[in-house]
PDB file of C-alpha atoms in Angstrom:
ATOM      1  CA  UNK A 210       0.000   0.000   0.000  1.00  0.00           C
ATOM      2  CA  UNK A 211       1.133   3.531  -0.687  1.00  0.00           C
ATOM      3  CA  UNK A 212       0.755   6.567   1.488  1.00  0.00           C
ATOM      4  CA  UNK A 213       1.555   9.429  -0.853  1.00  0.00           C
ATOM      5  CA  UNK A 214       1.026  10.531  -4.425  1.00  0.00           C
ATOM      6  CA  UNK A 215       3.788   9.987  -6.973  1.00  0.00           C
ATOM      7  CA  UNK A 216       5.692  12.678  -8.862  1.00  0.00           C
ATOM      8  CA  UNK A 217       3.087  12.779 -11.602  1.00  0.00           C
ATOM      9  CA  UNK A 218       0.340  14.085  -9.329  1.00  0.00           C
ATOM     10  CA  UNK A 219      -1.145  17.338 -10.530  1.00  0.00           C
ATOM     11  CA  UNK A 220      -1.276  20.460  -8.423  1.00  0.00           C
ATOM     12  CA  UNK A 221      -4.987  19.765  -7.900  1.00  0.00           C
ATOM     13  CA  UNK A 222      -4.300  16.447  -6.157  1.00  0.00           C
ATOM     14  CA  UNK A 223      -0.880  17.041  -4.617  1.00  0.00           C
ATOM     15  CA  UNK A 224      -1.052  15.913  -1.009  1.00  0.00           C
ATOM     16  CA  UNK A 225      -4.551  14.487  -1.274  1.00  0.00           C
ATOM     17  CA  UNK A 226      -3.327  11.006  -0.276  1.00  0.00           C
ATOM     18  CA  UNK A 227      -0.828  12.161   2.353  1.00  0.00           C
ATOM     19  CA  UNK A 228      -1.307  10.611   5.790  1.00  0.00           C
ATOM     20  CA  UNK A 229      -0.241  11.862   9.230  1.00  0.00           C
ATOM     21  CA  UNK A 230       3.307  10.773  10.030  1.00  0.00           C
ATOM     22  CA  UNK A 231       3.395  10.888  13.829  1.00  0.00           C
ATOM     23  CA  UNK A 232       4.521   7.862  15.877  1.00  0.00           C
ATOM     24  CA  UNK A 233       0.937   7.262  17.051  1.00  0.00           C
ATOM     25  CA  UNK A 234      -0.469   7.524  13.525  1.00  0.00           C
ATOM     26  CA  UNK A 235       2.128   5.066  12.238  1.00  0.00           C
ATOM     27  CA  UNK A 236       1.381   2.668  15.090  1.00  0.00           C
ATOM     28  CA  UNK A 237      -2.366   2.836  14.447  1.00  0.00           C
ATOM     29  CA  UNK A 238      -1.859   2.218  10.747  1.00  0.00           C
ATOM     30  CA  UNK A 239       0.409  -0.712  11.546  1.00  0.00           C
ATOM     31  CA  UNK A 240      -2.235  -2.201  13.829  1.00  0.00           C
ATOM     32  CA  UNK A 241      -4.901  -1.887  11.143  1.00  0.00           C
ATOM     33  CA  UNK A 242      -2.852  -3.278   8.259  1.00  0.00           C
ATOM     34  CA  UNK A 243      -1.774  -6.245  10.398  1.00  0.00           C
ATOM     35  CA  UNK A 244      -5.268  -7.045  11.684  1.00  0.00           C
ATOM     36  CA  UNK A 245      -7.468  -6.349   8.653  1.00  0.00           C
ATOM     37  CA  UNK A 246      -7.582  -7.484   5.063  1.00  0.00           C
ATOM     38  CA  UNK A 247      -5.990  -5.105   2.563  1.00  0.00           C
ATOM     39  CA  UNK A 248      -9.451  -4.339   1.200  1.00  0.00           C
ATOM     40  CA  UNK A 249     -10.865  -3.207   4.559  1.00  0.00           C
ATOM     41  CA  UNK A 250      -7.666  -1.387   5.550  1.00  0.00           C
ATOM     42  CA  UNK A 251      -7.770   0.526   2.256  1.00  0.00           C
ATOM     43  CA  UNK A 252     -11.403   1.444   2.924  1.00  0.00           C
ATOM     44  CA  UNK A 253     -10.480   2.781   6.348  1.00  0.00           C
ATOM     45  CA  UNK A 254      -7.671   4.924   4.939  1.00  0.00           C
ATOM     46  CA  UNK A 255      -9.830   6.224   2.078  1.00  0.00           C
ATOM     47  CA  UNK A 256     -12.519   7.119   4.621  1.00  0.00           C
ATOM     48  CA  UNK A 257     -10.037   9.426   6.347  1.00  0.00           C
ATOM     49  CA  UNK A 258      -8.915  11.010   3.080  1.00  0.00           C
ATOM     50  CA  UNK A 259     -12.517  11.587   2.009  1.00  0.00           C
ATOM     51  CA  UNK A 260     -13.434  12.917   5.471  1.00  0.00           C
ATOM     52  CA  UNK A 261     -10.615  15.439   5.249  1.00  0.00           C
ATOM     53  CA  UNK A 262     -11.880  16.593   1.855  1.00  0.00           C
ATOM     54  CA  UNK A 263     -15.415  16.894   3.222  1.00  0.00           C
ATOM     55  CA  UNK A 264     -14.113  19.035   6.078  1.00  0.00           C
ATOM     56  CA  UNK A 265     -12.429  21.288   3.541  1.00  0.00           C
ATOM     57  CA  UNK A 266     -15.602  21.548   1.468  1.00  0.00           C
ATOM     58  CA  UNK A 267     -17.587  22.846   4.452  1.00  0.00           C
ATOM     59  CA  UNK A 268     -14.924  25.291   5.588  1.00  0.00           C
ATOM     60  CA  UNK A 269     -13.875  23.257   8.622  1.00  0.00           C
ATOM     61  CA  UNK A 270     -10.267  23.909   9.623  1.00  0.00           C
ATOM     62  CA  UNK A 271      -8.141  21.369  11.472  1.00  0.00           C
ATOM     63  CA  UNK A 272      -7.186  22.672  14.880  1.00  0.00           C
ATOM     64  CA  UNK A 273     -10.206  24.926  14.982  1.00  0.00           C
ATOM     65  CA  UNK A 274     -13.417  23.047  14.135  1.00  0.00           C
ATOM     66  CA  UNK A 275     -11.964  19.537  14.330  1.00  0.00           C
ATOM     67  CA  UNK A 276      -8.818  17.655  15.336  1.00  0.00           C
ATOM     68  CA  UNK A 277      -7.159  15.981  12.364  1.00  0.00           C
ATOM     69  CA  UNK A 278      -5.194  13.647  14.657  1.00  0.00           C
ATOM     70  CA  UNK A 279      -8.384  12.203  16.077  1.00  0.00           C
ATOM     71  CA  UNK A 280     -10.084  12.134  12.669  1.00  0.00           C
ATOM     72  CA  UNK A 281      -7.296   9.957  11.309  1.00  0.00           C
ATOM     73  CA  UNK A 282      -7.336   7.632  14.314  1.00  0.00           C
ATOM     74  CA  UNK A 283     -11.119   7.204  14.291  1.00  0.00           C
ATOM     75  CA  UNK A 284     -11.340   6.641  10.544  1.00  0.00           C
ATOM     76  CA  UNK A 285      -8.399   4.308  10.203  1.00  0.00           C
ATOM     77  CA  UNK A 286      -9.482   2.140  13.158  1.00  0.00           C
ATOM     78  CA  UNK A 287     -13.250   2.241  12.624  1.00  0.00           C
ATOM     79  CA  UNK A 288     -13.465  -1.318  11.252  1.00  0.00           C
ATOM     80  CA  UNK A 289     -11.152  -3.070  13.710  1.00  0.00           C
ATOM     81  CA  UNK A 290     -14.255  -4.961  14.812  1.00  0.00           C
ATOM     82  CA  UNK A 291     -14.180  -6.795  11.475  1.00  0.00           C
ATOM     83  CA  UNK A 292     -10.748  -8.289  12.100  1.00  0.00           C
ATOM     84  CA  UNK A 293     -11.240 -12.065  12.011  1.00  0.00           C
ATOM     85  CA  UNK A 294      -9.366 -12.988  15.182  1.00  0.00           C
ATOM     86  CA  UNK A 295     -10.810 -12.898  18.672  1.00  0.00           C
ATOM     87  CA  UNK A 296     -14.063 -13.932  20.305  1.00  0.00           C
ATOM     88  CA  UNK A 297     -16.739 -11.449  19.344  1.00  0.00           C
ATOM     89  CA  UNK A 298     -19.841 -11.299  21.533  1.00  0.00           C
ATOM     90  CA  UNK A 299     -21.031  -7.795  20.727  1.00  0.00           C
ATOM     91  CA  UNK A 300     -21.729  -5.845  17.559  1.00  0.00           C
ATOM     92  CA  UNK A 301     -18.668  -5.098  15.457  1.00  0.00           C
ATOM     93  CA  UNK A 302     -18.879  -1.336  15.980  1.00  0.00           C
ATOM     94  CA  UNK A 303     -18.367  -1.820  19.733  1.00  0.00           C
ATOM     95  CA  UNK A 304     -15.633  -4.402  19.269  1.00  0.00           C
ATOM     96  CA  UNK A 305     -13.753  -1.921  17.104  1.00  0.00           C
ATOM     97  CA  UNK A 306     -14.368   1.016  19.425  1.00  0.00           C
ATOM     98  CA  UNK A 307     -13.184  -0.966  22.448  1.00  0.00           C
ATOM     99  CA  UNK A 308     -10.089  -2.225  20.672  1.00  0.00           C
ATOM    100  CA  UNK A 309      -9.215   1.277  19.465  1.00  0.00           C
ATOM    101  CA  UNK A 310      -9.706   2.705  22.954  1.00  0.00           C
ATOM    102  CA  UNK A 311      -7.467   0.059  24.490  1.00  0.00           C
ATOM    103  CA  UNK A 312      -4.760   0.750  21.908  1.00  0.00           C
ATOM    104  CA  UNK A 313      -4.932   4.521  22.331  1.00  0.00           C
ATOM    105  CA  UNK A 314      -4.904   4.286  26.122  1.00  0.00           C
ATOM    106  CA  UNK A 315      -1.816   2.069  25.973  1.00  0.00           C
ATOM    107  CA  UNK A 316      -0.170   4.726  23.796  1.00  0.00           C
ATOM    108  CA  UNK A 317      -0.872   7.497  26.283  1.00  0.00           C
ATOM    109  CA  UNK A 318      -3.694   9.411  24.595  1.00  0.00           C
ATOM    110  CA  UNK A 319      -5.682  11.493  27.125  1.00  0.00           C
ATOM    111  CA  UNK A 320      -8.924   9.892  28.296  1.00  0.00           C
ATOM    112  CA  UNK A 321     -11.130  12.607  26.767  1.00  0.00           C
ATOM    113  CA  UNK A 322      -9.573  12.042  23.337  1.00  0.00           C
ATOM    114  CA  UNK A 323      -9.860   8.275  23.704  1.00  0.00           C
ATOM    115  CA  UNK A 324     -13.555   8.714  24.523  1.00  0.00           C
ATOM    116  CA  UNK A 325     -14.060  10.934  21.467  1.00  0.00           C
ATOM    117  CA  UNK A 326     -12.527   8.333  19.152  1.00  0.00           C
ATOM    118  CA  UNK A 327     -14.513   5.548  20.856  1.00  0.00           C
ATOM    119  CA  UNK A 328     -17.765   7.432  20.295  1.00  0.00           C
ATOM    120  CA  UNK A 329     -17.028   8.171  16.633  1.00  0.00           C
ATOM    121  CA  UNK A 330     -16.273   4.511  15.938  1.00  0.00           C
ATOM    122  CA  UNK A 331     -19.199   3.166  17.962  1.00  0.00           C
ATOM    123  CA  UNK A 332     -21.657   5.461  16.154  1.00  0.00           C
ATOM    124  CA  UNK A 333     -20.274   5.211  12.629  1.00  0.00           C
ATOM    125  CA  UNK A 334     -23.208   3.094  11.403  1.00  0.00           C
ATOM    126  CA  UNK A 335     -25.818   5.153  13.267  1.00  0.00           C
ATOM    127  CA  UNK A 336     -27.343   7.853  11.044  1.00  0.00           C
ATOM    128  CA  UNK A 337     -28.695  11.112  12.479  1.00  0.00           C
ATOM    129  CA  UNK A 338     -27.323  10.475  15.969  1.00  0.00           C
ATOM    130  CA  UNK A 339     -23.655  10.481  14.950  1.00  0.00           C
ATOM    131  CA  UNK A 340     -24.087  13.712  13.018  1.00  0.00           C
ATOM    132  CA  UNK A 341     -25.327  15.452  16.175  1.00  0.00           C
ATOM    133  CA  UNK A 342     -22.398  14.367  18.323  1.00  0.00           C
ATOM    134  CA  UNK A 343     -19.947  16.956  17.057  1.00  0.00           C
ATOM    135  CA  UNK A 344     -17.511  17.423  14.169  1.00  0.00           C
ATOM    136  CA  UNK A 345     -15.518  14.236  14.743  1.00  0.00           C
ATOM    137  CA  UNK A 346     -18.519  11.896  14.597  1.00  0.00           C
ATOM    138  CA  UNK A 347     -19.968  13.844  11.676  1.00  0.00           C
ATOM    139  CA  UNK A 348     -16.764  13.757   9.621  1.00  0.00           C
ATOM    140  CA  UNK A 349     -16.088  10.082  10.311  1.00  0.00           C
ATOM    141  CA  UNK A 350     -19.549   9.162   9.016  1.00  0.00           C
ATOM    142  CA  UNK A 351     -19.129  11.543   6.088  1.00  0.00           C
ATOM    143  CA  UNK A 352     -15.827  10.018   5.022  1.00  0.00           C
ATOM    144  CA  UNK A 353     -17.203   6.497   5.275  1.00  0.00           C
ATOM    145  CA  UNK A 354     -20.335   7.584   3.418  1.00  0.00           C
ATOM    146  CA  UNK A 355     -18.328   9.043   0.544  1.00  0.00           C
ATOM    147  CA  UNK A 356     -16.349   5.814   0.249  1.00  0.00           C
ATOM    148  CA  UNK A 357     -19.582   3.845   0.032  1.00  0.00           C
ATOM    149  CA  UNK A 358     -20.822   6.251  -2.633  1.00  0.00           C
ATOM    150  CA  UNK A 359     -24.029   6.953  -0.734  1.00  0.00           C
ATOM    151  CA  UNK A 360     -25.981  10.025   0.277  1.00  0.00           C
ATOM    152  CA  UNK A 361     -24.646  12.146   3.121  1.00  0.00           C
ATOM    153  CA  UNK A 362     -26.395  14.164   5.793  1.00  0.00           C
ATOM    154  CA  UNK A 363     -27.828  17.582   4.997  1.00  0.00           C
ATOM    155  CA  UNK A 364     -25.229  20.171   4.107  1.00  0.00           C
ATOM    156  CA  UNK A 365     -22.622  17.647   2.955  1.00  0.00           C
ATOM    157  CA  UNK A 366     -22.152  17.042  -0.758  1.00  0.00           C
ATOM    158  CA  UNK A 367     -20.085  14.013  -1.825  1.00  0.00           C
ATOM    159  CA  UNK A 368     -19.552  15.690  -5.198  1.00  0.00           C
ATOM    160  CA  UNK A 369     -17.275  18.131  -3.372  1.00  0.00           C
ATOM    161  CA  UNK A 370     -14.703  15.381  -3.930  1.00  0.00           C
ATOM    162  CA  UNK A 371     -13.554  15.910  -7.503  1.00  0.00           C
ATOM    163  CA  UNK A 372     -13.082  13.041  -9.937  1.00  0.00           C
ATOM    164  CA  UNK A 373      -9.370  13.856 -10.041  1.00  0.00           C
ATOM    165  CA  UNK A 374      -9.074  13.664  -6.262  1.00  0.00           C
ATOM    166  CA  UNK A 375     -11.027  10.409  -6.159  1.00  0.00           C
ATOM    167  CA  UNK A 376      -8.819   8.919  -8.863  1.00  0.00           C
ATOM    168  CA  UNK A 377      -5.698   9.769  -6.855  1.00  0.00           C
ATOM    169  CA  UNK A 378      -7.162   8.230  -3.699  1.00  0.00           C
ATOM    170  CA  UNK A 379      -8.336   5.069  -5.433  1.00  0.00           C
ATOM    171  CA  UNK A 380      -5.007   4.784  -7.231  1.00  0.00           C
ATOM    172  CA  UNK A 381      -3.155   4.800  -3.915  1.00  0.00           C
ATOM    173  CA  UNK A 382      -5.670   2.642  -2.049  1.00  0.00           C
ATOM    174  CA  UNK A 383      -7.629   0.418  -4.489  1.00  0.00           C
ATOM    175  CA  UNK A 384     -11.166  -0.667  -3.641  1.00  0.00           C
ATOM    176  CA  UNK A 385     -10.631  -4.416  -4.194  1.00  0.00           C
ATOM    177  CA  UNK A 386     -14.361  -5.274  -4.208  1.00  0.00           C
ATOM    178  CA  UNK A 387     -14.810  -3.361  -0.954  1.00  0.00           C
ATOM    179  CA  UNK A 388     -18.599  -3.485  -0.638  1.00  0.00           C
ATOM    180  CA  UNK A 389     -18.988  -7.246  -0.935  1.00  0.00           C
ATOM    181  CA  UNK A 390     -15.910  -7.850   1.223  1.00  0.00           C
ATOM    182  CA  UNK A 391     -17.260  -5.686   4.046  1.00  0.00           C
ATOM    183  CA  UNK A 392     -20.716  -7.269   3.847  1.00  0.00           C
ATOM    184  CA  UNK A 393     -19.069 -10.703   3.993  1.00  0.00           C
ATOM    185  CA  UNK A 394     -17.030  -9.677   7.046  1.00  0.00           C
ATOM    186  CA  UNK A 395     -20.012  -8.148   8.858  1.00  0.00           C
ATOM    187  CA  UNK A 396     -22.322 -11.094   8.213  1.00  0.00           C
ATOM    188  CA  UNK A 397     -19.616 -13.587   9.173  1.00  0.00           C
ATOM    189  CA  UNK A 398     -19.214 -11.845  12.521  1.00  0.00           C
ATOM    190  CA  UNK A 399     -22.971 -11.479  13.017  1.00  0.00           C
ATOM    191  CA  UNK A 400     -23.533 -15.192  12.407  1.00  0.00           C
ATOM    192  CA  UNK A 401     -21.097 -16.204  15.166  1.00  0.00           C
ATOM    193  CA  UNK A 402     -23.207 -15.046  18.118  1.00  0.00           C
ATOM    194  CA  UNK A 403     -26.683 -13.473  18.510  1.00  0.00           C
ATOM    195  CA  UNK A 404     -25.185 -10.477  20.331  1.00  0.00           C
ATOM    196  CA  UNK A 405     -23.038  -9.684  17.284  1.00  0.00           C
ATOM    197  CA  UNK A 406     -26.052  -8.886  15.122  1.00  0.00           C
ATOM    198  CA  UNK A 407     -28.988  -7.699  17.241  1.00  0.00           C
ATOM    199  CA  UNK A 408     -32.241  -6.914  15.475  1.00  0.00           C
ATOM    200  CA  UNK A 409     -32.189  -3.682  13.470  1.00  0.00           C
ATOM    201  CA  UNK A 410     -28.437  -3.222  13.857  1.00  0.00           C
ATOM    202  CA  UNK A 411     -26.430  -3.088  10.632  1.00  0.00           C
ATOM    203  CA  UNK A 412     -24.996  -6.533  11.290  1.00  0.00           C
ATOM    204  CA  UNK A 413     -28.375  -8.029  12.077  1.00  0.00           C
ATOM    205  CA  UNK A 414     -30.046  -6.529   9.020  1.00  0.00           C
ATOM    206  CA  UNK A 415     -27.262  -7.548   6.635  1.00  0.00           C
ATOM    207  CA  UNK A 416     -27.320 -11.092   8.010  1.00  0.00           C
ATOM    208  CA  UNK A 417     -31.093 -11.254   7.536  1.00  0.00           C
ATOM    209  CA  UNK A 418     -30.857  -9.875   3.995  1.00  0.00           C
ATOM    210  CA  UNK A 419     -27.983 -12.168   3.021  1.00  0.00           C
ATOM    211  CA  UNK A 420     -30.123 -15.213   3.877  1.00  0.00           C
ATOM    212  CA  UNK A 421     -29.544 -18.862   3.099  1.00  0.00           C
ATOM    213  CA  UNK A 422     -28.838 -19.575   0.302  1.00  0.00           C
ATOM    214  CA  UNK A 423     -26.861 -16.314   0.123  1.00  0.00           C
ATOM    215  CA  UNK A 424     -28.236 -13.446  -1.942  1.00  0.00           C
ATOM    216  CA  UNK A 425     -27.109  -9.848  -2.487  1.00  0.00           C
ATOM    217  CA  UNK A 426     -27.985  -7.387   0.269  1.00  0.00           C
ATOM    218  CA  UNK A 427     -29.487  -3.966  -0.334  1.00  0.00           C
ATOM    219  CA  UNK A 428     -26.069  -2.458   0.371  1.00  0.00           C
ATOM    220  CA  UNK A 429     -24.517  -4.542  -2.398  1.00  0.00           C
ATOM    221  CA  UNK A 430     -27.345  -3.791  -4.824  1.00  0.00           C
ATOM    222  CA  UNK A 431     -27.085  -0.064  -4.101  1.00  0.00           C
ATOM    223  CA  UNK A 432     -23.379  -0.231  -4.910  1.00  0.00           C
ATOM    224  CA  UNK A 433     -24.247  -1.182  -8.481  1.00  0.00           C
ATOM    225  CA  UNK A 434     -25.431   2.390  -9.091  1.00  0.00           C
ATOM    226  CA  UNK A 435     -22.801   4.022  -6.881  1.00  0.00           C
ATOM    227  CA  UNK A 436     -20.337   6.653  -8.061  1.00  0.00           C
ATOM    228  CA  UNK A 437     -17.550   4.131  -7.509  1.00  0.00           C
ATOM    229  CA  UNK A 438     -17.137   0.586  -8.799  1.00  0.00           C
ATOM    230  CA  UNK A 439     -16.879  -1.962  -6.000  1.00  0.00           C
TER     231      UNK A 439
END
């Protein structure tokens, strides 16, 4: 995987794929790339890059309206609950939030910042509520939403990401059939234990829609008309 644009990047996309280069950011990225499939890790990184572009499009400034350090950490670790190892007995959003919080606490992040990242990860599949929990939760959901090619909350326009910017991001971090891979991972976890996919949670609904014999879920069908392929 790459973490920067090459020398051929145009002025319009220069820096669009750059990632934070602090020791904590590198450690978080190392955790994610070791625990997750390349497909899901790429999705998590793209979610951060798209979230940063959405912040720019709404006039949000890092260090003023939001904290880019926490945005990176929340986005890049938001799907740790889909890592295959470990006994999962709660929905994947909470597994990921708990694992991220444990990691960040071990690395000395202040408790208030750990809590903020935990909340953003725990709520990333919860529309309307996440958007009302402050800029971090809003931007995490926005970045993930752009990567899924879906509609965003009021006031956020996914078309603020230009085709040139999207091409640079997808060139650095390919999609690799992301939608179907994530649905597979979520339903696999949900099928392991009833608490992993409670009724009306994302995991529970995807497991119900997937069925037996397996069939495409609404998320996968919606991806067929998405802005992105896969």
